Short mmCIF file of C-alpha atoms in Angstrom, two decimals:
data_model
loop_
_atom_site.label_atom_id
_atom_site.label_comp_id
_atom_site.label_asym_id
_atom_site.label_seq_id
_atom_site.Cartn_x
_atom_site.Cartn_y
_atom_site.Cartn_z
CA UNK U 1 0.02 -0.13 -0.16
CA UNK U 2 2.79 1.91 1.06
CA UNK U 3 4.48 1.60 -2.07
CA UNK U 4 1.39 2.45 -4.12
CA UNK U 5 0.99 5.94 -2.09
CA UNK U 6 4.61 7.10 -2.83
CA UNK U 7 4.45 6.09 -6.04
CA UNK U 8 0.92 8.27 -6.76
CA UNK U 9 2.55 10.95 -4.74
CA UNK U 10 6.23 10.96 -6.89
CA UNK U 11 3.69 11.09 -9.97
CA UNK U 12 2.09 14.14 -9.14
CA UNK U 13 5.47 15.52 -7.96
CA UNK U 14 6.18 14.81 -12.14
CA UNK U 15 3.40 16.45 -13.52
CA UNK U 16 3.86 19.62 -11.22
CA UNK U 17 7.54 19.74 -12.12
CA UNK U 18 6.33 19.59 -15.62
CA UNK U 19 3.21 21.93 -15.43
CA UNK U 20 5.16 24.44 -13.22
CA UNK U 21 8.26 23.77 -15.73
CA UNK U 22 5.92 24.34 -19.45
CA UNK U 23 3.98 27.16 -18.26
CA UNK U 24 7.57 29.47 -16.44
CA UNK U 25 8.60 28.13 -20.79
CA UNK U 26 5.62 30.36 -22.09
CA UNK U 27 6.13 33.18 -20.26
CA UNK U 28 9.88 33.51 -20.86
CA UNK U 29 9.75 37.01 -21.45
CA UNK U 30 11.17 37.43 -25.11
CA UNK U 31 12.12 40.69 -26.36
CA UNK U 32 12.28 41.03 -30.66
CA UNK U 33 15.16 44.39 -32.31
CA UNK U 34 15.18 44.84 -35.47
CA UNK U 35 18.79 44.91 -37.42
CA UNK U 36 18.98 47.72 -39.21
CA UNK U 37 21.31 51.81 -39.99
CA UNK U 38 20.72 53.85 -37.09
CA UNK U 39 23.18 56.69 -38.72
CA UNK U 40 22.16 60.82 -36.75
CA UNK U 41 24.70 63.60 -36.65
CA UNK U 42 24.63 64.80 -33.26
CA UNK U 43 23.79 68.05 -31.70
CA UNK U 44 22.44 68.89 -28.38
CA UNK U 45 18.42 69.02 -28.42
CA UNK U 46 18.93 65.83 -31.41
CA UNK U 47 16.36 62.81 -30.39
CA UNK U 48 17.06 58.83 -30.99
CA UNK U 49 14.56 56.46 -30.77
CA UNK U 50 14.66 52.52 -30.68
CA UNK U 51 12.15 50.30 -30.84
CA UNK U 52 11.58 46.90 -29.42
CA UNK U 53 8.69 44.19 -28.95
CA UNK U 54 7.88 42.35 -25.91
CA UNK U 55 5.81 39.31 -25.62
CA UNK U 56 5.67 40.91 -22.29
CA UNK U 57 4.39 44.10 -20.54
CA UNK U 58 5.03 42.84 -16.39
CA UNK U 59 8.68 43.00 -16.09
CA UNK U 60 11.32 45.91 -14.93
CA UNK U 61 12.89 45.82 -18.99
CA UNK U 62 11.36 48.91 -19.86
CA UNK U 63 9.88 50.94 -16.96
CA UNK U 64 11.42 54.59 -16.96
CA UNK U 65 11.89 54.60 -13.67
CA UNK U 66 13.52 51.58 -13.53
CA UNK U 67 16.08 52.23 -15.98
CA UNK U 68 19.75 53.84 -14.35
CA UNK U 69 21.66 54.84 -17.27
CA UNK U 70 21.78 53.71 -20.81
CA UNK U 71 24.68 53.88 -23.98
CA UNK U 72 25.30 52.12 -27.07
CA UNK U 73 27.92 49.17 -26.87
CA UNK U 74 29.54 47.72 -29.03
CA UNK U 75 29.03 43.78 -29.20
CA UNK U 76 32.56 43.28 -28.09
CA UNK U 77 31.90 45.97 -25.35
CA UNK U 78 34.77 48.03 -26.30
CA UNK U 79 33.29 51.22 -27.46
CA UNK U 80 30.56 53.00 -25.69
CA UNK U 81 28.16 56.08 -25.93
CA UNK U 82 26.07 57.25 -23.48
CA UNK U 83 23.03 58.04 -23.87
CA UNK U 84 20.30 60.09 -21.87
CA UNK U 85 16.56 58.11 -21.60
CA UNK U 86 13.84 60.87 -21.98
CA UNK U 87 10.55 58.90 -22.65
CA UNK U 88 9.31 55.78 -23.25
CA UNK U 89 6.11 55.05 -26.07
CA UNK U 90 4.53 51.87 -25.30
CA UNK U 91 1.37 50.23 -27.80
CA UNK U 92 0.41 46.91 -29.31
CA UNK U 93 1.44 45.79 -32.18
CA UNK U 94 0.74 42.10 -34.18
CA UNK U 95 4.16 40.06 -34.84
CA UNK U 96 4.27 36.24 -36.39
CA UNK U 97 0.46 35.97 -34.89
CA UNK U 98 0.92 37.18 -31.76
CA UNK U 99 0.06 40.46 -30.00
CA UNK U 100 3.55 41.68 -28.39
CA UNK U 101 3.81 44.96 -26.35
CA UNK U 102 5.09 47.64 -28.58
CA UNK U 103 8.43 49.80 -26.57
CA UNK U 104 10.02 53.09 -28.14
CA UNK U 105 12.52 54.49 -26.38
CA UNK U 106 13.62 57.76 -26.61
CA UNK U 107 17.13 59.47 -25.38
CA UNK U 108 19.44 62.33 -25.96
CA UNK U 109 22.75 61.96 -26.13
CA UNK U 110 25.58 63.27 -23.20
CA UNK U 111 28.18 64.31 -25.60
CA UNK U 112 27.68 66.72 -28.34
CA UNK U 113 31.07 67.84 -29.10
CA UNK U 114 34.79 66.38 -28.93
CA UNK U 115 34.97 63.84 -31.81
CA UNK U 116 33.89 63.58 -35.65
CA UNK U 117 32.56 60.34 -35.89
CA UNK U 118 32.19 57.53 -34.25
CA UNK U 119 31.17 54.46 -36.09
CA UNK U 120 29.67 50.92 -34.15
CA UNK U 121 28.77 47.93 -36.98
CA UNK U 122 27.11 45.50 -34.84
CA UNK U 123 26.15 47.79 -32.12
CA UNK U 124 23.30 47.00 -29.10
CA UNK U 125 21.62 49.09 -26.70
CA UNK U 126 22.83 48.33 -22.78
CA UNK U 127 20.64 49.13 -19.91
CA UNK U 128 21.02 49.54 -16.99
CA UNK U 129 18.91 48.68 -13.84
CA UNK U 130 20.43 49.38 -10.58
CA UNK U 131 19.57 46.14 -9.16
CA UNK U 132 18.84 44.18 -11.44
CA UNK U 133 21.44 42.74 -14.44
CA UNK U 134 21.97 44.72 -17.31
CA UNK U 135 20.25 43.93 -20.29
CA UNK U 136 22.15 44.11 -23.86
CA UNK U 137 19.42 45.01 -27.20
CA UNK U 138 21.79 44.06 -30.36
CA UNK U 139 20.18 46.75 -32.63
CA UNK U 140 22.55 46.74 -35.81
CA UNK U 141 25.06 49.79 -37.09
CA UNK U 142 25.03 52.64 -34.99
CA UNK U 143 27.02 55.56 -36.37
CA UNK U 144 27.23 59.51 -35.47
CA UNK U 145 28.92 62.26 -37.20
CA UNK U 146 29.59 65.62 -35.48
CA UNK U 147 30.66 67.72 -39.53
CA UNK U 148 29.31 70.36 -40.36
CA UNK U 149 28.68 72.58 -43.81
CA UNK U 150 31.97 74.24 -44.57
CA UNK U 151 31.40 76.89 -47.69
CA UNK U 152 27.59 78.01 -48.69
CA UNK U 153 28.12 77.74 -52.64
CA UNK U 154 26.18 74.29 -53.33
CA UNK U 155 22.81 74.20 -51.29
CA UNK U 156 19.98 70.65 -51.12
CA UNK U 157 17.32 71.61 -53.04
CA UNK U 158 15.51 68.80 -53.15
CA UNK U 159 15.18 65.12 -51.69
CA UNK U 160 13.23 61.73 -52.11
CA UNK U 161 14.39 58.77 -51.52
CA UNK U 162 13.62 55.66 -53.31
CA UNK U 163 11.64 52.77 -51.66
CA UNK U 164 12.40 49.10 -51.81
CA UNK U 165 13.20 45.41 -50.89
CA UNK U 166 16.43 45.80 -50.42
CA UNK U 167 18.52 44.67 -47.69
CA UNK U 168 16.05 42.66 -45.15
CA UNK U 169 13.11 44.08 -46.27
CA UNK U 170 11.64 47.61 -47.16
CA UNK U 171 14.35 50.47 -46.78
CA UNK U 172 16.08 53.34 -48.98
CA UNK U 173 17.32 52.00 -52.74
CA UNK U 174 18.97 54.88 -53.96
CA UNK U 175 17.38 58.88 -54.03
CA UNK U 176 16.87 61.86 -56.10
CA UNK U 177 19.15 65.00 -54.78
CA UNK U 178 18.13 68.13 -56.58
CA UNK U 179 21.60 70.42 -55.98
CA UNK U 180 21.98 74.20 -56.66
CA UNK U 181 25.66 75.89 -57.16
CA UNK U 182 25.06 79.31 -56.93
CA UNK U 183 29.29 79.85 -57.02
CA UNK U 184 30.43 81.19 -60.68
CA UNK U 185 32.53 77.30 -60.95
CA UNK U 186 31.58 74.28 -61.63
CA UNK U 187 31.00 72.45 -58.81
CA UNK U 188 32.71 68.30 -58.51
CA UNK U 189 31.03 65.89 -56.39
CA UNK U 190 33.51 63.60 -55.04
CA UNK U 191 31.53 61.83 -52.68
CA UNK U 192 27.83 61.40 -51.10
CA UNK U 193 28.26 59.64 -47.52
CA UNK U 194 25.31 58.43 -45.67
CA UNK U 195 27.71 58.01 -42.97
CA UNK U 196 26.93 54.31 -42.89
CA UNK U 197 29.79 51.72 -43.77
CA UNK U 198 27.05 49.10 -44.91
CA UNK U 199 24.82 51.68 -47.59
CA UNK U 200 26.87 53.36 -49.73
CA UNK U 201 25.67 56.11 -52.58
CA UNK U 202 27.07 54.75 -55.68
CA UNK U 203 28.31 57.74 -57.35
CA UNK U 204 29.70 55.98 -60.68
CA UNK U 205 25.81 54.82 -61.21
CA UNK U 206 24.53 58.13 -60.23
CA UNK U 207 22.59 59.88 -63.43
CA UNK U 208 21.16 63.08 -63.80
CA UNK U 209 17.66 63.61 -64.52
CA UNK U 210 14.49 65.39 -66.01
CA UNK U 211 11.77 63.82 -63.50
CA UNK U 212 11.89 61.88 -60.73
CA UNK U 213 9.07 60.34 -62.39
CA UNK U 214 6.07 58.14 -60.68
CA UNK U 215 6.52 56.24 -57.95
CA UNK U 216 5.46 53.17 -60.43
CA UNK U 217 8.47 53.75 -62.52
CA UNK U 218 11.22 53.40 -59.55
CA UNK U 219 12.25 49.82 -60.41
CA UNK U 220 12.79 51.07 -63.91
CA UNK U 221 16.00 53.40 -62.39
CA UNK U 222 17.73 50.25 -61.55
CA UNK U 223 17.96 47.42 -64.66
CA UNK U 224 20.78 46.33 -64.91
CA UNK U 225 21.99 47.90 -61.20
CA UNK U 226 24.56 45.77 -59.70
CA UNK U 227 23.22 46.69 -55.77
CA UNK U 228 25.99 44.90 -54.14
CA UNK U 229 29.52 45.56 -54.12
CA UNK U 230 31.15 48.32 -52.82
CA UNK U 231 31.11 51.44 -55.21
CA UNK U 232 33.56 52.43 -57.27
CA UNK U 233 35.15 56.19 -57.20
CA UNK U 234 33.78 58.71 -59.57
CA UNK U 235 32.73 62.35 -59.71
CA UNK U 236 29.80 64.28 -60.83
CA UNK U 237 29.37 67.96 -62.39
CA UNK U 238 26.85 70.73 -61.51
CA UNK U 239 27.45 73.70 -63.56
CA UNK U 240 28.17 77.07 -62.43
CA UNK U 241 24.99 78.71 -61.56
CA UNK U 242 23.00 76.20 -62.56
CA UNK U 243 21.04 73.27 -60.47
CA UNK U 244 20.90 69.87 -61.25
CA UNK U 245 18.69 66.53 -60.37
CA UNK U 246 20.09 63.27 -59.96
CA UNK U 247 19.51 59.67 -59.09
CA UNK U 248 22.36 58.55 -56.78
CA UNK U 249 21.30 53.73 -55.96
CA UNK U 250 22.64 52.96 -52.83
CA UNK U 251 24.67 49.97 -52.83
CA UNK U 252 23.86 47.58 -50.06
CA UNK U 253 27.59 46.28 -48.39
CA UNK U 254 26.38 44.32 -45.58
CA UNK U 255 22.47 43.27 -45.03
CA UNK U 256 20.90 45.89 -43.28
CA UNK U 257 17.25 48.81 -43.03
CA UNK U 258 17.76 52.08 -43.88
CA UNK U 259 15.16 54.22 -42.96
CA UNK U 260 16.10 57.54 -42.12
CA UNK U 261 19.93 59.68 -42.67
CA UNK U 262 21.88 62.04 -43.00
CA UNK U 263 23.34 63.29 -46.34
CA UNK U 264 27.13 64.44 -46.34
CA UNK U 265 28.19 65.38 -49.93
CA UNK U 266 31.37 66.72 -50.34
CA UNK U 267 32.64 69.05 -53.55
CA UNK U 268 35.25 71.17 -54.78
CA UNK U 269 35.31 74.10 -56.37
CA UNK U 270 38.28 76.25 -57.47
CA UNK U 271 40.47 73.65 -55.79
CA UNK U 272 38.45 74.99 -52.72
CA UNK U 273 36.45 71.54 -50.36
CA UNK U 274 33.06 72.26 -50.08
CA UNK U 275 30.65 70.13 -47.27
CA UNK U 276 26.85 70.13 -47.90
CA UNK U 277 25.22 68.58 -44.58
CA UNK U 278 21.67 67.99 -44.32
CA UNK U 279 20.50 66.52 -40.67
CA UNK U 280 18.56 65.12 -40.97
CA UNK U 281 16.03 62.77 -43.67
CA UNK U 282 13.40 60.60 -42.30
CA UNK U 283 12.36 59.16 -45.77
CA UNK U 284 9.52 56.19 -44.76
CA UNK U 285 6.90 55.94 -42.15
CA UNK U 286 6.25 52.28 -41.82
CA UNK U 287 6.12 48.76 -39.78
CA UNK U 288 9.40 47.63 -39.08
CA UNK U 289 8.02 44.40 -37.51
CA UNK U 290 5.70 44.02 -40.32
CA UNK U 291 9.64 43.27 -42.08
CA UNK U 292 8.74 39.01 -43.71
CA UNK U 293 12.51 38.39 -44.04
CA UNK U 294 13.18 36.33 -40.78
CA UNK U 295 17.00 37.70 -40.81
CA UNK U 296 15.89 41.20 -40.03
CA UNK U 297 15.59 41.22 -36.74
CA UNK U 298 17.55 40.20 -33.68
CA UNK U 299 15.72 37.83 -30.55
CA UNK U 300 16.48 38.59 -27.34
CA UNK U 301 15.12 35.80 -24.06
CA UNK U 302 16.70 37.41 -20.61
CA UNK U 303 17.26 35.34 -18.20
CA UNK V 1 -31.28 57.47 -85.65
CA UNK V 2 -33.35 58.49 -82.64
CA UNK V 3 -33.17 55.07 -81.36
CA UNK V 4 -29.46 55.19 -80.90
CA UNK V 5 -29.16 58.79 -79.36
CA UNK V 6 -31.66 56.57 -76.94
CA UNK V 7 -28.81 53.71 -76.91
CA UNK V 8 -25.86 56.43 -76.90
CA UNK V 9 -27.94 58.24 -73.99
CA UNK V 10 -28.86 55.02 -71.94
CA UNK V 11 -24.88 54.34 -71.69
CA UNK V 12 -23.40 57.10 -71.05
CA UNK V 13 -26.00 56.77 -68.02
CA UNK V 14 -24.63 53.54 -67.28
CA UNK V 15 -21.06 55.36 -67.25
CA UNK V 16 -22.26 57.69 -64.97
CA UNK V 17 -20.78 57.56 -61.53
CA UNK V 18 -22.52 57.57 -58.62
CA UNK V 19 -22.59 60.04 -55.37
CA UNK V 20 -20.58 58.60 -52.45
CA UNK V 21 -22.04 58.97 -49.62
CA UNK V 22 -18.89 58.52 -46.95
CA UNK V 23 -15.69 60.77 -47.82
CA UNK V 24 -12.97 59.82 -46.75
CA UNK V 25 -9.31 61.28 -45.58
CA UNK V 26 -7.89 59.35 -48.35
CA UNK V 27 -10.30 60.55 -50.95
CA UNK V 28 -8.60 63.98 -50.68
CA UNK V 29 -5.80 62.77 -51.62
CA UNK V 30 -4.11 64.52 -53.97
CA UNK V 31 -3.46 61.27 -56.44
CA UNK V 32 -4.19 57.80 -55.76
CA UNK V 33 -3.53 55.33 -58.68
CA UNK V 34 -3.31 51.34 -58.87
CA UNK V 35 -0.36 49.59 -59.35
CA UNK V 36 -1.88 48.06 -61.92
CA UNK V 37 -4.32 48.51 -64.53
CA UNK V 38 -8.09 47.31 -64.54
CA UNK V 39 -9.21 48.31 -60.54
CA UNK V 40 -11.41 51.46 -59.74
CA UNK V 41 -11.90 53.63 -56.88
CA UNK V 42 -15.92 52.86 -55.35
CA UNK V 43 -15.86 57.22 -56.21
CA UNK V 44 -15.45 56.41 -60.27
CA UNK V 45 -17.90 53.35 -59.81
CA UNK V 46 -20.35 53.54 -63.02
CA UNK V 47 -24.06 52.31 -62.84
CA UNK V 48 -22.68 49.80 -65.23
CA UNK V 49 -20.24 48.65 -62.37
CA UNK V 50 -22.59 48.84 -59.42
CA UNK V 51 -25.26 46.44 -61.57
CA UNK V 52 -22.66 43.93 -62.75
CA UNK V 53 -21.86 43.92 -58.87
CA UNK V 54 -25.26 43.28 -57.69
CA UNK V 55 -26.17 40.70 -60.67
CA UNK V 56 -23.49 38.39 -58.20
CA UNK V 57 -24.74 38.95 -55.28
CA UNK V 58 -26.55 35.12 -54.31
CA UNK V 59 -30.54 35.44 -53.70
CA UNK V 60 -32.46 37.33 -51.51
CA UNK V 61 -32.23 36.00 -47.79
CA UNK V 62 -34.02 36.78 -45.15
CA UNK V 63 -32.40 38.95 -42.63
CA UNK V 64 -28.65 40.30 -43.50
CA UNK V 65 -26.24 41.42 -45.77
CA UNK V 66 -24.90 39.33 -49.61
CA UNK V 67 -21.87 41.17 -50.84
CA UNK V 68 -19.69 40.91 -53.08
CA UNK V 69 -15.87 41.78 -53.54
CA UNK V 70 -15.00 43.86 -56.69
CA UNK V 71 -11.43 44.40 -55.78
CA UNK V 72 -10.16 42.28 -53.25
CA UNK V 73 -6.97 43.82 -51.19
CA UNK V 74 -4.89 45.34 -54.59
CA UNK V 75 -2.48 48.11 -53.78
CA UNK V 76 -2.45 51.15 -54.70
CA UNK V 77 0.08 53.85 -54.54
CA UNK V 78 -1.08 58.01 -53.56
CA UNK V 79 0.51 61.36 -53.14
CA UNK V 80 -1.35 63.55 -50.62
CA UNK V 81 -0.66 67.30 -49.97
CA UNK V 82 2.22 68.53 -48.25
CA UNK V 83 2.66 68.20 -44.59
CA UNK V 84 4.91 70.96 -43.21
CA UNK V 85 5.88 74.19 -44.86
CA UNK V 86 8.80 75.81 -42.45
CA UNK V 87 9.80 79.62 -43.78
CA UNK V 88 12.51 80.83 -42.95
CA UNK V 89 12.26 84.86 -43.74
CA UNK V 90 15.47 85.95 -41.60
CA UNK V 91 18.79 86.30 -42.71
CA UNK V 92 20.71 83.27 -40.84
CA UNK V 93 19.52 79.22 -41.47
CA UNK V 94 17.73 77.90 -38.48
CA UNK V 95 17.28 74.34 -37.36
CA UNK V 96 13.59 73.69 -36.81
CA UNK V 97 12.97 69.88 -35.16
CA UNK V 98 9.83 68.91 -36.23
CA UNK V 99 7.40 66.43 -34.12
CA UNK V 100 4.17 65.16 -35.22
CA UNK V 101 2.11 62.67 -34.58
CA UNK V 102 0.75 59.13 -36.91
CA UNK V 103 -2.06 57.73 -35.28
CA UNK V 104 -3.69 54.15 -36.37
CA UNK V 105 -7.15 56.25 -36.72
CA UNK V 106 -5.24 57.17 -40.74
CA UNK V 107 -4.42 53.74 -41.30
CA UNK V 108 -7.98 52.00 -41.82
CA UNK V 109 -10.78 54.64 -43.53
CA UNK V 110 -14.01 53.17 -44.81
CA UNK V 111 -15.81 55.31 -47.51
CA UNK V 112 -19.66 53.66 -48.62
CA UNK V 113 -21.78 54.71 -51.31
CA UNK V 114 -26.18 54.11 -51.94
CA UNK V 115 -27.49 54.12 -48.41
CA UNK V 116 -24.43 51.78 -46.82
CA UNK V 117 -23.80 54.76 -43.31
CA UNK V 118 -21.31 53.86 -41.17
CA UNK V 119 -21.43 53.49 -36.95
CA UNK V 120 -19.46 55.11 -34.82
CA UNK V 121 -16.20 57.17 -34.61
CA UNK V 122 -12.67 57.39 -34.91
CA UNK V 123 -10.84 54.14 -34.50
CA UNK V 124 -14.15 52.73 -33.59
CA UNK V 125 -15.54 53.89 -37.02
CA UNK V 126 -17.44 50.75 -39.08
CA UNK V 127 -19.77 50.52 -41.66
CA UNK V 128 -23.63 49.89 -39.81
CA UNK V 129 -25.79 47.14 -39.98
CA UNK V 130 -22.67 44.42 -39.07
CA UNK V 131 -21.38 45.26 -42.64
CA UNK V 132 -17.27 44.79 -41.59
CA UNK V 133 -18.27 41.62 -40.52
CA UNK V 134 -18.90 40.48 -44.41
CA UNK V 135 -15.72 41.88 -45.90
CA UNK V 136 -13.04 41.61 -43.29
CA UNK V 137 -12.24 38.86 -44.47
CA UNK V 138 -10.90 40.76 -47.59
CA UNK V 139 -8.95 43.06 -46.02
CA UNK V 140 -5.33 42.92 -44.42
CA UNK V 141 -5.27 44.60 -41.04
CA UNK V 142 -1.42 45.34 -39.93
CA UNK V 143 -2.22 46.17 -36.55
CA UNK V 144 -4.80 45.02 -33.55
CA UNK V 145 -5.00 48.46 -31.86
CA UNK V 146 -4.70 51.88 -31.34
CA UNK V 147 -1.62 52.73 -32.00
CA UNK V 148 0.20 56.75 -31.88
CA UNK V 149 3.25 56.90 -32.47
CA UNK V 150 5.70 60.47 -32.73
CA UNK V 151 7.98 61.30 -35.51
CA UNK V 152 11.00 64.14 -34.47
CA UNK V 153 12.94 65.14 -37.72
CA UNK V 154 15.78 67.63 -37.73
CA UNK V 155 16.10 70.27 -39.64
CA UNK V 156 17.67 73.21 -41.22
CA UNK V 157 15.97 75.76 -43.39
CA UNK V 158 18.14 78.13 -45.12
CA UNK V 159 18.43 82.21 -45.09
CA UNK V 160 15.10 82.92 -47.74
CA UNK V 161 13.88 79.90 -48.70
CA UNK V 162 10.83 77.44 -47.09
CA UNK V 163 11.10 73.43 -47.27
CA UNK V 164 8.18 71.54 -48.52
CA UNK V 165 7.49 68.48 -46.81
CA UNK V 166 5.96 66.08 -49.16
CA UNK V 167 4.10 62.67 -48.03
CA UNK V 168 3.60 59.52 -50.63
CA UNK V 169 2.67 56.40 -49.75
CA UNK V 170 1.52 52.68 -50.67
CA UNK V 171 -1.74 51.30 -49.16
CA UNK V 172 -4.40 49.14 -49.94
CA UNK V 173 -7.91 48.88 -51.44
CA UNK V 174 -10.92 46.87 -50.86
CA UNK V 175 -14.01 47.58 -52.57
CA UNK V 176 -17.23 45.76 -53.51
CA UNK V 177 -21.36 46.20 -53.14
CA UNK V 178 -23.83 44.76 -50.82
CA UNK V 179 -27.44 44.52 -49.94
CA UNK V 180 -28.88 44.30 -47.28
CA UNK V 181 -32.59 42.44 -46.16
CA UNK V 182 -34.86 42.25 -43.87
CA UNK V 183 -37.84 39.51 -44.51
CA UNK V 184 -36.57 39.30 -47.73
CA UNK V 185 -36.96 42.42 -48.50
CA UNK V 186 -33.48 45.07 -50.31
CA UNK V 187 -33.58 48.03 -47.32
CA UNK V 188 -30.13 49.07 -48.33
CA UNK V 189 -27.46 48.41 -51.02
CA UNK V 190 -24.67 49.94 -51.98
CA UNK V 191 -20.80 49.87 -52.09
CA UNK V 192 -18.08 50.05 -49.84
CA UNK V 193 -14.56 50.43 -49.51
CA UNK V 194 -11.87 49.92 -46.71
CA UNK V 195 -8.47 51.86 -47.53
CA UNK V 196 -5.94 51.22 -45.52
CA UNK V 197 -2.74 52.58 -45.51
CA UNK V 198 0.75 50.29 -45.55
CA UNK V 199 3.43 52.88 -45.86
CA UNK V 200 4.23 56.78 -45.93
CA UNK V 201 7.01 58.24 -47.85
CA UNK V 202 8.75 61.67 -47.55
CA UNK V 203 10.43 64.26 -49.70
CA UNK V 204 11.85 67.60 -48.83
CA UNK V 205 11.50 70.68 -51.53
CA UNK V 206 13.83 74.43 -51.16
CA UNK V 207 11.84 76.87 -52.84
CA UNK V 208 13.36 80.44 -52.79
CA UNK V 209 10.71 83.58 -50.94
#
């Protein structure tokens, strides 16, 4: 009889353990972030935003009052760019058939001078919580620049990015730029940069445009274009006193998403170098978590 | 000759666009066009389109809706009005932080014609008498609840210029016709349309003052 009782007790314990382990597995915290390019020019009043999805909202990880410190770190732990948390926005989003909590964390930079550029090809947002363990959330490429405009001979009249499925998903595939040269001599553009190591404007494949055309013609702009090679050096001329529209395709040397970027155009006029900076171009507003490519996401499951 | 004129007039009447009763924001966009040619917005449906749609409805029913979907979640491109104009009449460049909110409220918009009406307002707006339940199968929604997001842009505006921030985008359209029956009697009929905004793109243009 005793044997049966002990057997039943052990069986009961086993069932309870199984139920508990299954329950804890089902509710384990799962955080999703997007592998994308974050590229900024940095000023004091600048705001940086990072987005995450979490399957639970009852943990301390995204509580404004629980976050004591923040910064961008490289995955090797060598470089660190400190940030100050400003606010947290919360909503819900569908993700892979489930409803997830969507967090947008807004930060302000704490370093606003002294550096010329900082480049972290594989970065993570590190959040520290006082008595809890810090959390590292991969975010993709993170670059900041403090460069400013030099000279005023060349100015940006219009910018429009071309959307398309590139890299991981819906991203900027190229851009139309309208530049005005007010100088009495020709301007020679020798570099266009988005301050990204993964997405490179291809000046060698740039072409002059009469009109940007309707959006459904965009795909034709890329006929025969080899998108994943490192672009060769090239120059584009903007004649003296003229305004010129060019289309510049982007070459993706690493898979990423690019939704906003600063623009840096380096040029020379009569052997004088100049630089045109456009600080911040947000070209797309879309749900980045709707991306269908699984490679676009990082999955973090904190202990 | 007389017969020919009558036939032409009849044909023109059939092709004349039918007045819509519900005006959604997407109908005020500067342009909206389908990625593939043969589809139409509800606002461009002719009597012929309606009659052809009604002919495809199954027979009368004791109570409730009969619907037919003509355009099923088809991608469209659009161009909206200018979102912002920022002027700088000073002598030095200015840096401006622009903040605006986007919300789920504007990502799903409804329109209707005939005597199909709406119930509720804002995020809870739907078609009357539960028409949504009959047509929602053809509509792919991108979220499950109300979302409001803040967008921040930092921008430089040169001296004596103004910047226009324009909006382009992509969405999906579903539309069709429906009839509502009570005791086998047709009490309401008309067209329905659902526009789901999926992505917005921005462009910036500078103009001298």
